[in-house]
Amino acid sequence: MSVTTQLAPPVASSWSIETRPSPCIRDFSPEASIVLVGSRGSGKRTLGFIGATHLGRRLITEDHYFQEATGTSRGVFLRQYGNQEFYRKNVEVLKQMLDNHRTGCIIECGMGSLSHSAQKVLAEYSMTHAVIYIARGSHRIKSLLRLSDEEAARLEIADLAHRNCSNLEYYNLYDPSGDGAETPPENGLGNVSSRLKYAKEDFSSFLDLLTGQGVVRSGFESPFSIAALPPECRSFTYALSLRLSTIPDLDLVELEAGADAVQLKIDTWSPDLQKLIGKHVATIRRNLRVPVIFQVENYAFEGTQLSMEEREHAYFLLMEWALRLAVEYIIVDLKYSSDRVVHLVRSSGRTKVIGQYLSRDESPWEWDEDARMIDYDWAKLLGCDMVRFVRSTSKAGDNDLVRAFVNRIESIPGHLPIVAYNLGEHGRPSLVANKIFTPVTHPIMNSTVSKSKIRQFLPTAAEAMQALYQSRILDPLHFYHLGASVFYSLSPAMHTAAYQVCGMSNDFQSLQVSSLEDIHRIIQDPNFGGAAITQPYKVQILSRIAAKSYHAKAIGAVNTLLPLRLFQNSNPLDGSTESLLRQANQRCKAGPIAAYYGDNTDFIGIMTCIRRNMSPRNVIQPSKTTGLVIGAGGMARAAIYAMIQLGCRKIFICNRTVENAENVARHFNSWASGLSSDGEIVRVLKSTNEAWPAGYRQPTMIVSCVPARSIGDHAPANFEMPMQWLGSPTGGVVVELAYLPLDTPLLKQIRRVREETKQAWVIVDGLEVLPEQAIAQFELMTGRKAPKRRMRLEVLQNYHRYEE
Ligand SMILES: O=C1C[C@@](O)(C(=O)O)C[C@@H](O)[C@@H]1O
């Protein structure tokens, strides 16, 4: 079996940097238009629509553009003018379409891109733009298009042309939530089902990755967010080691457990390896939502009878493949020829290259030799973004040498992030002390058989964390839920379960407090780790806070309080992003507290739930979409901010005490004065007797932030909507934040209306939002990736304890 011929035609191994074809540049300007190519049935148009909505871009479809440019449809043109003229016109129109939309668009290319000249045009465009090939399982395309075997085979061969003129690849996984969904019509708007939840999330994150949007967004907004720094700049991050061959036997959803990335090891060959990798990368992303570190193991070639030269060639073809999939990291063994490495680095786009020196044999090199520093410098010179040193040892003393070596590198100003540890049983202390992408396993993988012996020495992420607490590198901290009425909270259950899953020695308890002074007493303890703040203190606590996130400032309320400690060389009170990032990197250490930092995750919970449940028919249009918020407390503020973040610019607020609603409206109108042409984003509805204001569409997103049970002397709000306000012909999303009882009068009413009018109202109850805000809160408090599934499960399992 020749592996190389299956992957692509072999290339001459004598290539030097000069003679190699120019690298495929995948570094595009953030605004550059994005082209989608792929066969019929691959899902290009649906993805185009999702992408355009997500990035706020125009969707251009080739068919529609052809019709516009020529005045006839493709079919009619072909019949009228014949093949040759049709092909000529196709290329002309394609070129014109691409040239006229160089920025700010998502361009869907259909069959018109198959001819040789069209491919040339696309290949040229791919030098400056992302041209994404949309792949999909051939059996799915076959059944979707109802093709015979022969037709399917023909389509698959023709489709290769698309792959050849693209520089990136996206595997469009089956989305079970979208069964029955229709392809959007020609203008791209309208009927895509709101149910394509996974595809929406998958493709949106893929585009964030390509455009760099995700990083830009989170960075300056909240320095304590784990997205504010890439994992290689944080302390003690874990990479779940996952071998390709074992994936079919695993339920990936079960693997969620505190890992910051998945290290995907290619350990085997199969005839359709490339497609398999694309599919598995997509599956990992969907199920675990962490970056992928791509690595090809040497033992993958065992039994293939490839020459060394062929192995090297195959190795680099796979690396190129990983770049096409835009994996976040690739590990490149620096034993291979440096011109190949340089070529790869030049093509890497936003993928970070980790240069590796690996030895599975003992004593090939020592940690304290000068040659290690030369190796490090060489990796840097080759353009690597990080360096990884790994070797076998049987001597415990080698672990101290690793530390000394890492210290040496870390003393170099502007040094590259470094991964360094010893393999095997004796190397475990160095593995646990390693700070970046420590490879870990997962309890459910213990039963899988390993070709490589190292697997059995890997700890789980929880074990690695526990070791850090045992050796006092990290400190157990106390966390609280503080408010006037906290007995019904599910927060302790969610946070405690998350500590357990991640191997953290913290505790979390609810305390009822009756004044800010009460709170102050609790949070002075050097082992205080953070608090979830609830009513009525979300706004009041602002007076005790030295620094707050961009969001908390905008909202004017805080639900997450964190300590700022007195650490050497850092002034916690200067409030600079840098000092806050330093605090964030040390948040698992106890120490005297000098001040407090405030953030807000309520808006994240609400925003996530609206986005997830909003149907594309109600896609947010700043000039048209309206939102309605009931209540005027801290949660109502978060709801308004969530709507603003989603792009809504016409928000109404309604509250029993009108004055409070007016205060909230004033706050946002002054904060957001630049966002709306008439300067007013939030307007007050004085009572439910008012008719819906003329000139505004009825709301398509409604969030109720009033309690459904009595609190102290306050009677429950029992809020119901005036029927006239529920007139949106396309329905919308109704988010109810109260969850005691779960079936509030408002939700009962919406169900009734839905039944009677058949309008598409989607209901989100309080138990859906609650874990989302807690997940974001846990990550702010600990810097660890939250075990989301487990936290959501805790809510469902514990809720019944409080039901009347
Ligand atoms: O409002 C809430 C709900 C909550 O107070 C609870 O009951 O668990 C927890 C807070 O973080 C959040 O802001």
CSV table of C-alpha atoms and ligand atoms in Angstrom, one decimal, residues 481-482 485-486 488-492 494-495 508 510 531-535 538 558-560 600-602 635 709 739 770 773-774 777 781, ligand 1:
chain,number,residue,atom,x,y,z
A,481,HIS,CA,-23.4,33.1,47.1
A,482,LEU,CA,-24.4,36.2,48.9
A,485,SER,CA,-32.7,35.5,49.9
A,486,VAL,CA,-30.4,32.7,48.9
A,488,TYR,CA,-33.4,28.4,46.9
A,489,SER,CA,-30.2,28.8,45.0
A,490,LEU,CA,-28.8,26.1,42.8
A,491,SER,CA,-25.4,27.8,42.6
A,492,PRO,CA,-23.7,25.8,45.4
A,494,MET,CA,-23.4,23.7,40.3
A,495,HIS,CA,-20.1,25.1,41.5
A,508,PHE,CA,-18.9,27.1,47.8
A,510,SER,CA,-24.8,30.3,50.2
A,531,ALA,CA,-18.7,35.5,45.3
A,532,ALA,CA,-21.9,35.3,43.3
A,533,ILE,CA,-23.8,38.4,44.3
A,534,THR,CA,-27.6,38.4,44.2
A,535,GLN,CA,-30.4,40.7,45.0
A,538,LYS,CA,-26.0,43.6,42.5
A,558,VAL,CA,-22.3,43.1,39.3
A,559,ASN,CA,-23.1,39.4,39.9
A,560,THR,CA,-19.5,38.2,40.2
A,600,ASN,CA,-21.4,40.4,35.3
A,601,THR,CA,-22.3,37.0,33.8
A,602,ASP,CA,-26.1,37.4,33.9
A,635,MET,CA,-31.2,41.3,36.0
A,709,ARG,CA,-42.9,33.9,44.0
A,739,TYR,CA,-37.9,29.3,38.0
A,770,LEU,CA,-29.2,29.7,35.3
A,773,GLN,CA,-24.5,32.4,33.9
A,774,ALA,CA,-22.9,30.0,36.4
A,777,GLN,CA,-19.0,32.7,36.6
A,781,MET,CA,-13.6,32.6,39.4
B,1,LIG,O1,-29.2,36.0,39.8
B,1,LIG,C1,-28.5,35.1,39.8
B,1,LIG,C2,-28.9,33.8,40.4
B,1,LIG,C3,-28.1,33.4,41.6
B,1,LIG,O2,-28.3,34.3,42.5
B,1,LIG,C4,-28.6,32.0,42.1
B,1,LIG,O3,-29.7,32.0,42.7
B,1,LIG,O4,-28.0,31.0,42.0
B,1,LIG,C5,-26.7,33.3,41.2
B,1,LIG,C6,-26.1,34.6,40.6
B,1,LIG,O5,-24.8,34.4,40.1
B,1,LIG,C7,-27.0,35.1,39.5
B,1,LIG,O6,-26.6,36.4,39.1
